[in-house]
Coordinates of C-alpha atoms (C1' of nucleotides) in Angstrom, one line a residue:
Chain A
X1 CA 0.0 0.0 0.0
X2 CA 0.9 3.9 -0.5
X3 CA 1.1 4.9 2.6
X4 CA 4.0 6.2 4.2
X5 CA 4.8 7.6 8.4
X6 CA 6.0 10.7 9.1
X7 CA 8.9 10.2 11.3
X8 CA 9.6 14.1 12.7
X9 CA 5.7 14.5 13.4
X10 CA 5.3 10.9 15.7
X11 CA 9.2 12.1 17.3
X12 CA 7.5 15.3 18.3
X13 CA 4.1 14.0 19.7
X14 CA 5.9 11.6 22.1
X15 CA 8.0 14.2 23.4
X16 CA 4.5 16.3 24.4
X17 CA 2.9 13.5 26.1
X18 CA 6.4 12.8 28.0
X19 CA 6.8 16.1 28.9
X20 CA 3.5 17.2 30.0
X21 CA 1.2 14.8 31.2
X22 CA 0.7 12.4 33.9
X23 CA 2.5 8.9 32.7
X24 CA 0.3 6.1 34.3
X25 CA 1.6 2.5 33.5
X26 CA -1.2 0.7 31.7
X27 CA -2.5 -3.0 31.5
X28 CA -1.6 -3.0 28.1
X29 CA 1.9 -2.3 28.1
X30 CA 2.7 -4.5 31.5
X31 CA 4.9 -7.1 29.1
X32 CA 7.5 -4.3 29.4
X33 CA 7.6 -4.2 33.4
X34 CA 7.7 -8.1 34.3
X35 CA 9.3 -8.2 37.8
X36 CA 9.1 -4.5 38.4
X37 CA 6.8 -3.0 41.3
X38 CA 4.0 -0.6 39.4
X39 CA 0.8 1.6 40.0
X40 CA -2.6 0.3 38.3
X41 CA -5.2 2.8 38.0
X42 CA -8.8 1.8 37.0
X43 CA -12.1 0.1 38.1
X44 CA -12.8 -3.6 39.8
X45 CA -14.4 -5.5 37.0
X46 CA -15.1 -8.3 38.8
X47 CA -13.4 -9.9 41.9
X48 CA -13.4 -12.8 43.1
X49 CA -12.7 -14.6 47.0
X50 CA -11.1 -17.2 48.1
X51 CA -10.7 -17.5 52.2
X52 CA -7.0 -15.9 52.7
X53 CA -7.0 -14.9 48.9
X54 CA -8.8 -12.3 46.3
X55 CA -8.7 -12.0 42.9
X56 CA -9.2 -8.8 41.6
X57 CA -9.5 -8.3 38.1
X58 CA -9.0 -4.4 37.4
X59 CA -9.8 -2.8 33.9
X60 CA -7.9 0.7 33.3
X61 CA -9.2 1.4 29.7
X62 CA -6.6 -0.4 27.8
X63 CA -6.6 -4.0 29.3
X64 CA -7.8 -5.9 32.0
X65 CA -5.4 -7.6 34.7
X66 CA -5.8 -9.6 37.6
X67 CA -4.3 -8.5 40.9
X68 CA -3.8 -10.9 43.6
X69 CA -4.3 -10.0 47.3
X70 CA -3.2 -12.6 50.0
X71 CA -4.0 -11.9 53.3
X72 CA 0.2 -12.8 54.2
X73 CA 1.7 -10.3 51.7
X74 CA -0.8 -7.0 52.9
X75 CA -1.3 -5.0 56.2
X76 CA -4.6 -6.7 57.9
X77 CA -6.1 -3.1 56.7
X78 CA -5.5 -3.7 53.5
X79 CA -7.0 -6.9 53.4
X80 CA -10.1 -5.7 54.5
X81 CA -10.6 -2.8 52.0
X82 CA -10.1 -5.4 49.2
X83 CA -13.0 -7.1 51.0
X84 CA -15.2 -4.6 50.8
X85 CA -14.5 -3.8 46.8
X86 CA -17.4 -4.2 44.3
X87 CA -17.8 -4.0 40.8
X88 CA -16.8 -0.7 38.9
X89 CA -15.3 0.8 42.1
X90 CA -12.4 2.8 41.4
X91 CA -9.0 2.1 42.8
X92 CA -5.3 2.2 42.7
X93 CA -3.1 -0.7 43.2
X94 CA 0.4 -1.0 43.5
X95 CA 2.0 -4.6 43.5
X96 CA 4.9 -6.7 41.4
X97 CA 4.3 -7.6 37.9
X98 CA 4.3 -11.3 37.6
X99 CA 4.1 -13.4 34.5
X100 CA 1.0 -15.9 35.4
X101 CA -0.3 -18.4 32.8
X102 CA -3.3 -18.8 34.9
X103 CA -4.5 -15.0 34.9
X104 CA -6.4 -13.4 31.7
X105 CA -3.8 -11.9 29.8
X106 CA -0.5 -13.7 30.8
X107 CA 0.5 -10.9 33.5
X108 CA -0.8 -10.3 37.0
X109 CA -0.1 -8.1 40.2
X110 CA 0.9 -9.3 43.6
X111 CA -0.7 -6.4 45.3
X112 CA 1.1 -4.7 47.9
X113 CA -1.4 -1.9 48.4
X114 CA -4.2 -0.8 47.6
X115 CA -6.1 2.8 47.7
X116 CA -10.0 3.3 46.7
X117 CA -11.4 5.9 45.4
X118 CA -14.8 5.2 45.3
X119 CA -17.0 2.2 46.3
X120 CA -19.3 1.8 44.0
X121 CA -23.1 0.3 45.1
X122 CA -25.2 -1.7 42.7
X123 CA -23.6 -1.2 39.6
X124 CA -26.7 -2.2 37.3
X125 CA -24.9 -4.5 34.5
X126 CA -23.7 -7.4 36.3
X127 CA -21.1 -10.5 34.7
X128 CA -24.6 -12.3 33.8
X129 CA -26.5 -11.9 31.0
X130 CA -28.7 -9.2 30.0
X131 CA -31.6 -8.3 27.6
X132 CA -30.9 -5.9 24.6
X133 CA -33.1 -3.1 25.6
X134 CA -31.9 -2.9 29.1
X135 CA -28.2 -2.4 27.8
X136 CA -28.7 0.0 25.6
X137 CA -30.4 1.7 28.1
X138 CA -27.2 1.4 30.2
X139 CA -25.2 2.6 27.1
X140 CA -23.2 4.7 29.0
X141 CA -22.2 2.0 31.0
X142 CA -22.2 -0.8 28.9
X143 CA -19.1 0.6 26.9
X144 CA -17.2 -0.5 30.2
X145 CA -17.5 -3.9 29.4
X146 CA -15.0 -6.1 27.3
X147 CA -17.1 -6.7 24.0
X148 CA -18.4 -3.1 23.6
X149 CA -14.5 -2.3 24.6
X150 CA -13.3 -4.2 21.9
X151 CA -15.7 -3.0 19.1
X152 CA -14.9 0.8 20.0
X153 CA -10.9 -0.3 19.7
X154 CA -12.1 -2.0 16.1
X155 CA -14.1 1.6 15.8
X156 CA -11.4 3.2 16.2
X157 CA -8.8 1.2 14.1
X158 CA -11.3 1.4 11.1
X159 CA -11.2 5.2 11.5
X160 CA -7.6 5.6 11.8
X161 CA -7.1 3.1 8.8
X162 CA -9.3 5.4 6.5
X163 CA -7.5 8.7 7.5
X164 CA -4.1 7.3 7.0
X165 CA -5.4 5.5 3.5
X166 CA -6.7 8.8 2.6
X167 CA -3.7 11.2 3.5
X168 CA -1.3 8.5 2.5
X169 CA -2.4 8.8 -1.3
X170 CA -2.1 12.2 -2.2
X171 CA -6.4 13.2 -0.5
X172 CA -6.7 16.0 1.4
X173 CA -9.6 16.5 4.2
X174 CA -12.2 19.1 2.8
X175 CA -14.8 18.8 5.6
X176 CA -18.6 19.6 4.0
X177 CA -21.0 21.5 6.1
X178 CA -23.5 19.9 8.4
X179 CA -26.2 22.9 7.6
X180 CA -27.3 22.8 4.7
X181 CA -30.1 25.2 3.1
X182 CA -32.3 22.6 1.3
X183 CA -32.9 18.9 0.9
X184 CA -30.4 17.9 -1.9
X185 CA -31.6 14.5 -2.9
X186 CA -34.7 13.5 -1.4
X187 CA -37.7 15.4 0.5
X188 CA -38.9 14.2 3.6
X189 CA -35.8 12.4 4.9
X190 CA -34.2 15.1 6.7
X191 CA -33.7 16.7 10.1
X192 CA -35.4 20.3 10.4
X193 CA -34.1 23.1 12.0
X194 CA -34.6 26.8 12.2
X195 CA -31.7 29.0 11.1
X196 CA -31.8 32.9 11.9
X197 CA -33.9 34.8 9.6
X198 CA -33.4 32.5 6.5
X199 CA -36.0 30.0 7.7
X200 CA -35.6 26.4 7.5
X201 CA -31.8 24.3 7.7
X202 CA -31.2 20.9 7.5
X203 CA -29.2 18.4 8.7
X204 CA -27.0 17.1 6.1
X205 CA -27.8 13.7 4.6
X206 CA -24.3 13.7 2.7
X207 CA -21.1 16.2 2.1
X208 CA -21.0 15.1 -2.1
X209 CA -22.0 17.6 -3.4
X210 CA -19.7 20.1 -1.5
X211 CA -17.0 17.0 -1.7
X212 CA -17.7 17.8 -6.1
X213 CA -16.6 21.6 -5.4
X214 CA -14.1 20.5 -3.1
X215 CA -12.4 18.3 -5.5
X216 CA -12.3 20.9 -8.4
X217 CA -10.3 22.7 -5.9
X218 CA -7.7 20.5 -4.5
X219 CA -8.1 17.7 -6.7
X220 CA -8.5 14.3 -5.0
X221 CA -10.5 14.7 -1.6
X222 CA -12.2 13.2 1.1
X223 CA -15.0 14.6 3.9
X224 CA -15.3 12.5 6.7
X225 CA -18.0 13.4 8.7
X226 CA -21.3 13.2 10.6
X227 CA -24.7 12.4 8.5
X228 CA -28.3 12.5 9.3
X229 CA -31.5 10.6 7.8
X230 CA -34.9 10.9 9.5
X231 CA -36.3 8.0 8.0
X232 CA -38.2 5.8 10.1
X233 CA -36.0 3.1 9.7
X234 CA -36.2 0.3 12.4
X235 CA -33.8 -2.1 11.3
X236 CA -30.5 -3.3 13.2
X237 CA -28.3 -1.7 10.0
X238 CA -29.9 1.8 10.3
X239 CA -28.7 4.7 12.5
X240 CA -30.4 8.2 12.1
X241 CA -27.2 10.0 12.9
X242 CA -23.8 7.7 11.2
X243 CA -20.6 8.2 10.2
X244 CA -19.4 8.5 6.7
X245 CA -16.2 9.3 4.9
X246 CA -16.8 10.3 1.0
X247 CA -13.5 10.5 -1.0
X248 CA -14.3 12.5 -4.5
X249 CA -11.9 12.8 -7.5
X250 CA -11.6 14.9 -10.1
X251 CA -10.4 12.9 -13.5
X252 CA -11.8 9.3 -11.9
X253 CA -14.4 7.6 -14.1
X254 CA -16.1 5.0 -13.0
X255 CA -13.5 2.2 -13.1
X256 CA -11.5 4.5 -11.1
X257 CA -14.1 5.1 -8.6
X258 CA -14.4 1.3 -8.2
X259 CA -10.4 0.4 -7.7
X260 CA -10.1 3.1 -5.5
X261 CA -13.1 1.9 -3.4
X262 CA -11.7 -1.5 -3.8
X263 CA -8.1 -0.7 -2.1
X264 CA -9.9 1.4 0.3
X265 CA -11.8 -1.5 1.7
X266 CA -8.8 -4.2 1.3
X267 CA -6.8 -1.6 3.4
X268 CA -9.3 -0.9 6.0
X269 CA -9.6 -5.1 6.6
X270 CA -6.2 -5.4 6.5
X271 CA -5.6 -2.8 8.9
X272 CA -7.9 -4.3 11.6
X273 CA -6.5 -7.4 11.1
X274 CA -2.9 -6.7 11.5
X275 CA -3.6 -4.4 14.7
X276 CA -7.0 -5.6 16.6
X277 CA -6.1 -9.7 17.1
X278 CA -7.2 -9.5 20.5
X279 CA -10.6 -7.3 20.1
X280 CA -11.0 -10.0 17.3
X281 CA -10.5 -12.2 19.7
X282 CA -12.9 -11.4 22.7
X283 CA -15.7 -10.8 20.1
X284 CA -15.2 -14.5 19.1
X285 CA -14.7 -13.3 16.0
X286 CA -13.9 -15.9 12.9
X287 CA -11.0 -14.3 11.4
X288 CA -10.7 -16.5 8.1
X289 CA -13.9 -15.0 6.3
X290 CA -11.8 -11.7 7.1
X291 CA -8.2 -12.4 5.7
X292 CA -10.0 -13.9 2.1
X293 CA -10.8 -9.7 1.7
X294 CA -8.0 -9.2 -0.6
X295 CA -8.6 -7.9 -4.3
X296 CA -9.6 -8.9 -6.9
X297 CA -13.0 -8.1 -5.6
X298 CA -16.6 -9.5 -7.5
X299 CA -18.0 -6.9 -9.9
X300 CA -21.4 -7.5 -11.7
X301 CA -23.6 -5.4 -13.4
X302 CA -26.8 -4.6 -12.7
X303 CA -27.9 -6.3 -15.6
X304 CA -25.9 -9.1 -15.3
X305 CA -27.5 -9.3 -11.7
X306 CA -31.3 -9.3 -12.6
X307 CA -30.2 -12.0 -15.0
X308 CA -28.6 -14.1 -11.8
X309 CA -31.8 -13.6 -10.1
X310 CA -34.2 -15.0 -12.9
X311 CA -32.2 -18.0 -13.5
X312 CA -31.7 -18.9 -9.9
X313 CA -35.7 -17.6 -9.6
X314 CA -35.0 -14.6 -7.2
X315 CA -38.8 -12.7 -7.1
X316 CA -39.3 -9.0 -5.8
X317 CA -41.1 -8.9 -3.1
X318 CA -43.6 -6.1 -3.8
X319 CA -46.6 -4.5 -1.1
X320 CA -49.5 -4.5 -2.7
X321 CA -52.6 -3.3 -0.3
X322 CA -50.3 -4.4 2.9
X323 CA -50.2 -7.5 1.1
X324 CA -46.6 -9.2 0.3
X325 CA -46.6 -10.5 -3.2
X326 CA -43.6 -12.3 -5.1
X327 CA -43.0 -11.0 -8.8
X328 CA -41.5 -13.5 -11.3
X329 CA -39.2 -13.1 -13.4
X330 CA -37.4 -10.3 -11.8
X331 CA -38.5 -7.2 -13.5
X332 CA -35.6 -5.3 -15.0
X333 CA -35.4 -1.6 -13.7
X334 CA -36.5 -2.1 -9.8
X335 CA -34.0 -1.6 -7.1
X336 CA -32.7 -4.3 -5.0
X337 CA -34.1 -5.0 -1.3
X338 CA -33.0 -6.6 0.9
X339 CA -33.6 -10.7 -0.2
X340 CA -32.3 -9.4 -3.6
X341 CA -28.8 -8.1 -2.2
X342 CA -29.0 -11.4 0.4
X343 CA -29.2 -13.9 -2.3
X344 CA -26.7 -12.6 -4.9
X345 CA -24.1 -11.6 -2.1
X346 CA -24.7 -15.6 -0.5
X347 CA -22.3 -17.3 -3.5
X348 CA -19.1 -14.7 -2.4
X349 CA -17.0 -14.5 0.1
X350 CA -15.7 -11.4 -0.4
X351 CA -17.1 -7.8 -1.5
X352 CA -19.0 -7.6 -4.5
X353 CA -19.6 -4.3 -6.3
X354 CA -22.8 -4.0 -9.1
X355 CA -22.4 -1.4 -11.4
X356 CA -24.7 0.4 -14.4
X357 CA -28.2 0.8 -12.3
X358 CA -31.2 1.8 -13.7
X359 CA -31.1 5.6 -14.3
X360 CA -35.0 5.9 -12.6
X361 CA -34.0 4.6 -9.4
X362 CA -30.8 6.4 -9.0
X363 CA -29.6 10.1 -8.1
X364 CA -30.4 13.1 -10.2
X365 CA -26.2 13.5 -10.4
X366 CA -25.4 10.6 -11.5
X367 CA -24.0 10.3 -14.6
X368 CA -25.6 8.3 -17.5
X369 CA -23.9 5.5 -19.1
X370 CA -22.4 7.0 -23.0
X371 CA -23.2 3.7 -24.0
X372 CA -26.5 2.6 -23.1
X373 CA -28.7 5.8 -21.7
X374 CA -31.0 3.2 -19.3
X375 CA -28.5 2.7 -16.7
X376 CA -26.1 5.4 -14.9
X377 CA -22.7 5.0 -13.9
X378 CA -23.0 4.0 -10.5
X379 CA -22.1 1.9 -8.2
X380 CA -22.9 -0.4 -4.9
X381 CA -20.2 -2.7 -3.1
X382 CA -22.0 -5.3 -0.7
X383 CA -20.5 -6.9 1.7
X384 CA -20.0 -10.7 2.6
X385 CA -21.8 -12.4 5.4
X386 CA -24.8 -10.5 5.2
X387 CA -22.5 -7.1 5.6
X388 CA -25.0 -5.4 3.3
X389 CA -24.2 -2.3 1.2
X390 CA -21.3 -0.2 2.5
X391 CA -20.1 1.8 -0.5
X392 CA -22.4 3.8 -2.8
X393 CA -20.9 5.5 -5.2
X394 CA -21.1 7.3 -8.7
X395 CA -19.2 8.7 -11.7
X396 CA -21.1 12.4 -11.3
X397 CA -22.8 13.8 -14.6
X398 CA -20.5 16.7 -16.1
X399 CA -22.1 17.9 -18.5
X400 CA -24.5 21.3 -17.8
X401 CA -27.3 20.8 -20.0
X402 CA -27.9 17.0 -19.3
X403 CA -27.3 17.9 -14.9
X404 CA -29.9 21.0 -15.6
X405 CA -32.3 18.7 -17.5
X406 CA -31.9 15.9 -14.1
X407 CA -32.5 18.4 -11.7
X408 CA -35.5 19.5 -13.4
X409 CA -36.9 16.2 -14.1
X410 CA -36.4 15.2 -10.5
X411 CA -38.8 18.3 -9.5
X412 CA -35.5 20.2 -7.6
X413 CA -35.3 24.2 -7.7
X414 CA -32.4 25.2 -10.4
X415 CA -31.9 28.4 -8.1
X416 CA -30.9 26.0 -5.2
X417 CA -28.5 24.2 -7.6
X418 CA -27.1 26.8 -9.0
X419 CA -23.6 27.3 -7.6
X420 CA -23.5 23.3 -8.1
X421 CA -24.6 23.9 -11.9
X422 CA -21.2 26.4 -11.8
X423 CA -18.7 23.6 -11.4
X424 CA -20.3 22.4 -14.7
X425 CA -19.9 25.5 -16.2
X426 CA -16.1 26.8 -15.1
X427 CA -13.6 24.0 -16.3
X428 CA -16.0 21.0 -16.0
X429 CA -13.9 17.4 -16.1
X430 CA -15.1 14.1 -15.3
X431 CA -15.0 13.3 -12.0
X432 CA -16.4 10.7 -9.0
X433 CA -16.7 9.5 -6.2
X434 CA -18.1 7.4 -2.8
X435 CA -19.4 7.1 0.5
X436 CA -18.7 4.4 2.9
X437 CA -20.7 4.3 6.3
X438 CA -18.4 3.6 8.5
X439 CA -20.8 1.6 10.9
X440 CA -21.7 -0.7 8.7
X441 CA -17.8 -1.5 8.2
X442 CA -17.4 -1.9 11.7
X443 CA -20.4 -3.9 12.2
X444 CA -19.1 -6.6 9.0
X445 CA -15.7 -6.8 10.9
X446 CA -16.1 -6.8 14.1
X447 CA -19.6 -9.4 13.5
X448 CA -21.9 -7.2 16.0
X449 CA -25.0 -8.2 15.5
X450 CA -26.6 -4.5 15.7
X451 CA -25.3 -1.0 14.4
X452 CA -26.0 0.5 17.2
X453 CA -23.6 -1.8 19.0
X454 CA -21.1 0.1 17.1
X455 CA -21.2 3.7 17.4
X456 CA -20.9 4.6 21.0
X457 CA -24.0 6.3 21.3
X458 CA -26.1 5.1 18.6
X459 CA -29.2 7.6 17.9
X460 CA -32.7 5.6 16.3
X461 CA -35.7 6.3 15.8
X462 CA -37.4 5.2 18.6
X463 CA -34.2 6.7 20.9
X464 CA -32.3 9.8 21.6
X465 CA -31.1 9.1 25.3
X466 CA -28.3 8.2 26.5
Chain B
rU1 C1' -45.6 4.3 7.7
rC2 C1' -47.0 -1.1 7.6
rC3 C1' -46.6 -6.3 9.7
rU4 C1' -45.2 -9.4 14.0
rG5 C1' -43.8 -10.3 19.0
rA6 C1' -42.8 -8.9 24.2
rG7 C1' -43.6 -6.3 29.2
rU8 C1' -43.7 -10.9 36.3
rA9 C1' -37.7 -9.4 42.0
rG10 C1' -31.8 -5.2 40.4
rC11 C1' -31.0 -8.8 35.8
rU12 C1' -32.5 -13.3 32.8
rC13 C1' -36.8 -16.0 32.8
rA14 C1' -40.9 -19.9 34.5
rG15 C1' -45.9 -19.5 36.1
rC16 C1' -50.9 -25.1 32.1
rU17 C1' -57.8 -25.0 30.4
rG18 C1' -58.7 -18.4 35.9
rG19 C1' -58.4 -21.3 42.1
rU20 C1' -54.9 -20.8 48.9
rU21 C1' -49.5 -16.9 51.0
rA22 C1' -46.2 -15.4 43.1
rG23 C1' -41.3 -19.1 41.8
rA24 C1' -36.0 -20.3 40.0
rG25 C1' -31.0 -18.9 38.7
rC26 C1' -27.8 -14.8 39.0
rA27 C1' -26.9 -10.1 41.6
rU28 C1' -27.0 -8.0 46.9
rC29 C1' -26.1 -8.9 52.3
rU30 C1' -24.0 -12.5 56.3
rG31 C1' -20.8 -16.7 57.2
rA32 C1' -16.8 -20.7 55.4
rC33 C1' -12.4 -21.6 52.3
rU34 C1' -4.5 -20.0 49.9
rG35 C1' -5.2 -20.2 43.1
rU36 C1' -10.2 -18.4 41.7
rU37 C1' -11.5 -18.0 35.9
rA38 C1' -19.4 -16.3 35.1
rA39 C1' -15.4 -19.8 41.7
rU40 C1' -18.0 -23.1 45.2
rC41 C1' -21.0 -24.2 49.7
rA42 C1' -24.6 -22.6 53.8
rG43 C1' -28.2 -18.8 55.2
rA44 C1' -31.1 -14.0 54.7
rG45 C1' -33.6 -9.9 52.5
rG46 C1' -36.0 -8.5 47.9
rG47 C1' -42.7 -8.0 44.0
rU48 C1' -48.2 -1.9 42.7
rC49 C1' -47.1 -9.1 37.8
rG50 C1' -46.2 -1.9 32.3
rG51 C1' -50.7 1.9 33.4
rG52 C1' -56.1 2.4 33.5
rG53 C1' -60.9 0.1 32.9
rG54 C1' -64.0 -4.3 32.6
rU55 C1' -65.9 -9.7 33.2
rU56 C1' -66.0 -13.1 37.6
rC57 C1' -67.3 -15.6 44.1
rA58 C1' -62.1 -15.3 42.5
rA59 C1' -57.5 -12.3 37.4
rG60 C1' -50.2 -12.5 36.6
rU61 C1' -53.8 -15.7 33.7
rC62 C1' -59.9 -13.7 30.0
rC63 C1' -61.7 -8.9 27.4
rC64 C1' -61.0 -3.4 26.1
rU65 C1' -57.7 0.6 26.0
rC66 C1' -53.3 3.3 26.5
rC67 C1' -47.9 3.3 27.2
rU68 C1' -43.0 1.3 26.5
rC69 C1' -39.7 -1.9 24.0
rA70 C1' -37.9 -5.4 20.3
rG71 C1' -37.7 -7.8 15.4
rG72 C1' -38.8 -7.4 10.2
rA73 C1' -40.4 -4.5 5.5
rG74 C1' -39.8 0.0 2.7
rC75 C1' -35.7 3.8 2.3
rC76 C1' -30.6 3.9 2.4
rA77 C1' -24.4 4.1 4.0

RNA sequence: UCCUGAGUAGCUCAGCUGGUUAGAGCAUCUGACUGUUAAUCAGAGGGUCGGGGGUUCAAGUCCCUCCUCAGGAGCCA
């Protein structure tokens, strides 16, 4: 891959933290101190006792460790107080570092002393199982424990995987506005709010368009941001407030558009991979279906798909008077749902992009395909085991007359679009570009069974709080 | 917006065709134990059965209504 470290910038960062802050010893790095007295700082997670002995296992944010007390190697005080611990109290032990095949994580502390800082009573999530609608009502709390750790360290590494990707290759970060004065794509999907004397804002529902003007400007860029639907989805791969990044190009056709997405998501597996084993790990996660991600990805078009679905006798599910009712042969020119996406993605395992969808059921920018006026040149990857779609993207129409002529037939106001109708005018080139929502990546690799599980604080329609 | 399902102890749940004082496991508290891994063993406390209304000698159980939550569809990343 491209991407290459800065040496002076990392040098110069570690000298801050050295410097400036407090240097606490964590769990994670305690393979360096074997045999050496140190200070633990964090919460009890669980402890358990034994007569003249308790274990203590203490989290600090980066690790958990267990910490031996024995009633012969502690004042009689100190003995007590590590009685009276309960779950998610805070503490801070000091003790020797002791390599211990028999404690979680290879390490543990023979505590010397200990120091509370809090005793905490009835701490609601206890080592037992709970329901789903009782932890995410303990959100805030819920991230303490290890799976919801591990995901927001896979969060995390997905994030940071993008960004380096991104500045590695020659992108620069253009971020788009979250205001925005009028609904872009659609109508009804968006937030409302009231902005000073110009009347109604809205939440964005994507940065592309300002990513378009962005890219004529600095060439090859990305936003990475914040995004907002108000659709009343109620589904476990819907948020109404995610995360997207949206690189856009200018010069990138179509083929372009679907390498670059294609490296992006190798990378971002990759990544993970090489840096999250243990998160992997305590999420039980089956790495195999993971390392297979590796280009060449599958590419299909949409075409070639509704042809798949008649021979293998794939109907559309279609709502007629509340009533479900199948459709044979698959009519060319519908979208894909969900059983659609389901049973084409079933025969890979790995991403799959389709290409060339109808022009009807696609975005007013998109462009149209030169070749064959029906279908635009977009494109969808979906992911394997049941991922879903991550990446929408599109080569964007460049041409003035034909962009007017879409925005019109799409019933959008031309004075709204106007300074977008300018890049088309001033030194219009081909260009295009992607979004991938960043939740539903983490979700695919870190195998959560819900979005929400994935963001820290997840906001759906049926909840704002915590 | 539509379809389906669920609300009983702090948590996860059982409670049959209505029938004495509503049950279990875990958590909590007390006690025992020098190697526990969701420790174990003994004991104790803990309930407006989601709210309201109705049927009945009698309602957690049947009926109506409202509320809350979950899953799925559509839409999408």
């Amino acid at each position: 891959m491209f991407f290459f470290v800065n040496n002076y910038f990392i040098f110069e960062l570690k000298i801050y933290m050295e410097s400036r802050y407090k240097k606490y010893q964590t769990i994670e790095r305690l393979n360096e101190v074997e045999g050496k007295e140190v200070t633990l700082r964090g919460w009890v997670y669980n402890i358990r006792s034994k007569g003249k002995l308790h274990f203590i296992i203490l989290r600090d944010g980066t690790g958990i460790c267990q910490c031996v007390v024995f009633s012969g190697n502690v004042l009689p005080e100190i003995f007590e107080s590590a009685k009276s611990l309960t779950q998610e109290s805070s503490i801070i032990v000091t003790g020797m570092v002791k390599k211990e095949e028999r404690a979680p994580g290879g390490y543990e502390i023979d505590v010397k002393d200990i120091e509370i800082i809090q005793i905490t009573n009835d701490y609601p999530i206890t080592p037992k199982e709970h329901g789903d609608a009782f932890l995410i009502e303990h959100r805030h709390l819920w991230l303490r424990s290890s799976k919801q750790h591990a995901i927001m360290r896979i969060r995390a590494a997905v994030i940071k995987a993008i960004r380096d990707f991104f500045d590695g290759n020659g992108f620069k970060l253009m971020d788009s506005p979250l205001l925005t004065p009028n609904a872009c794509e659609g109508t009804s999907t968006l937030f409302e709010t009231n902005y000073f004397d110009f009347g109604k804002a809205y939440l964005s529902q994507s940065g592309q368009l300002y990513a378009e003007a962005s890219a004529f400007a600095l060439g090859r860029v990305y936003t990475f941001g914040p995004t907002f639907r108000a659709e009343r989805s109620k589904t476990r791969k819907h948020l109404t407030e995610f995360w997207m990044v949206e690189p856009e190009m200018a010069f990138f056709d179509l083929n372009d558009d679907m390498e670059l997405a294609e490296d992006l998501v190798e990378y971002i597996v990759q990544f993970v991979l090489k840096t999250c084993q243990q998160e992997l790990k305590t999420l039980e996660r089956d790495t195999a279906p993971l390392e297979k991600v590796k280009r060449p990805f599958y590419r299909m078009s949409y075409t070639e798909a509704v042809d798949w679905l008649i021979a293998n006798k794939v109907p559309l599910k279609k709502y007629v008077d509340g009533k479900e009712v199948d459709i044979h042969p698959f009519p060319w020119g519908e979208d894909f749902g969900t059983v659609q996406e389901e049973a084409i993605m079933e025969q890979f395992d790995k991403p799959c992009i389709i290409h060339r969808y109808p022009t009807d059921v696609k975005a007013f920018y998109m462009k149209r395909d030169p070749e064959n006026s029906k279908v635009v040149l977009a494109m969808d990857m979906l992911g394997p085991e049941r991922a879903g779609e991550i990446i929408g993207g599109s080569q964007r129409e460049d041409d003035y007359d034909l962009l007017l002529e879409r925005i019109k037939q799409h019933d959008l106001s031309v004075d709204d679009f106007q300074w977008y109708l300018d890049l088309r005018k001033y030194g219009s080139v081909p260009h295009s570009g992607f979004g991938l929502g960043v939740e539903r990546v983490v979700k695919w690799i870190s195998g959560a069974k819900h979005i929400r599980e994935v963001i820290p604080f997840p906001r759906m329609i049926y909840r704002i709080t915590p």
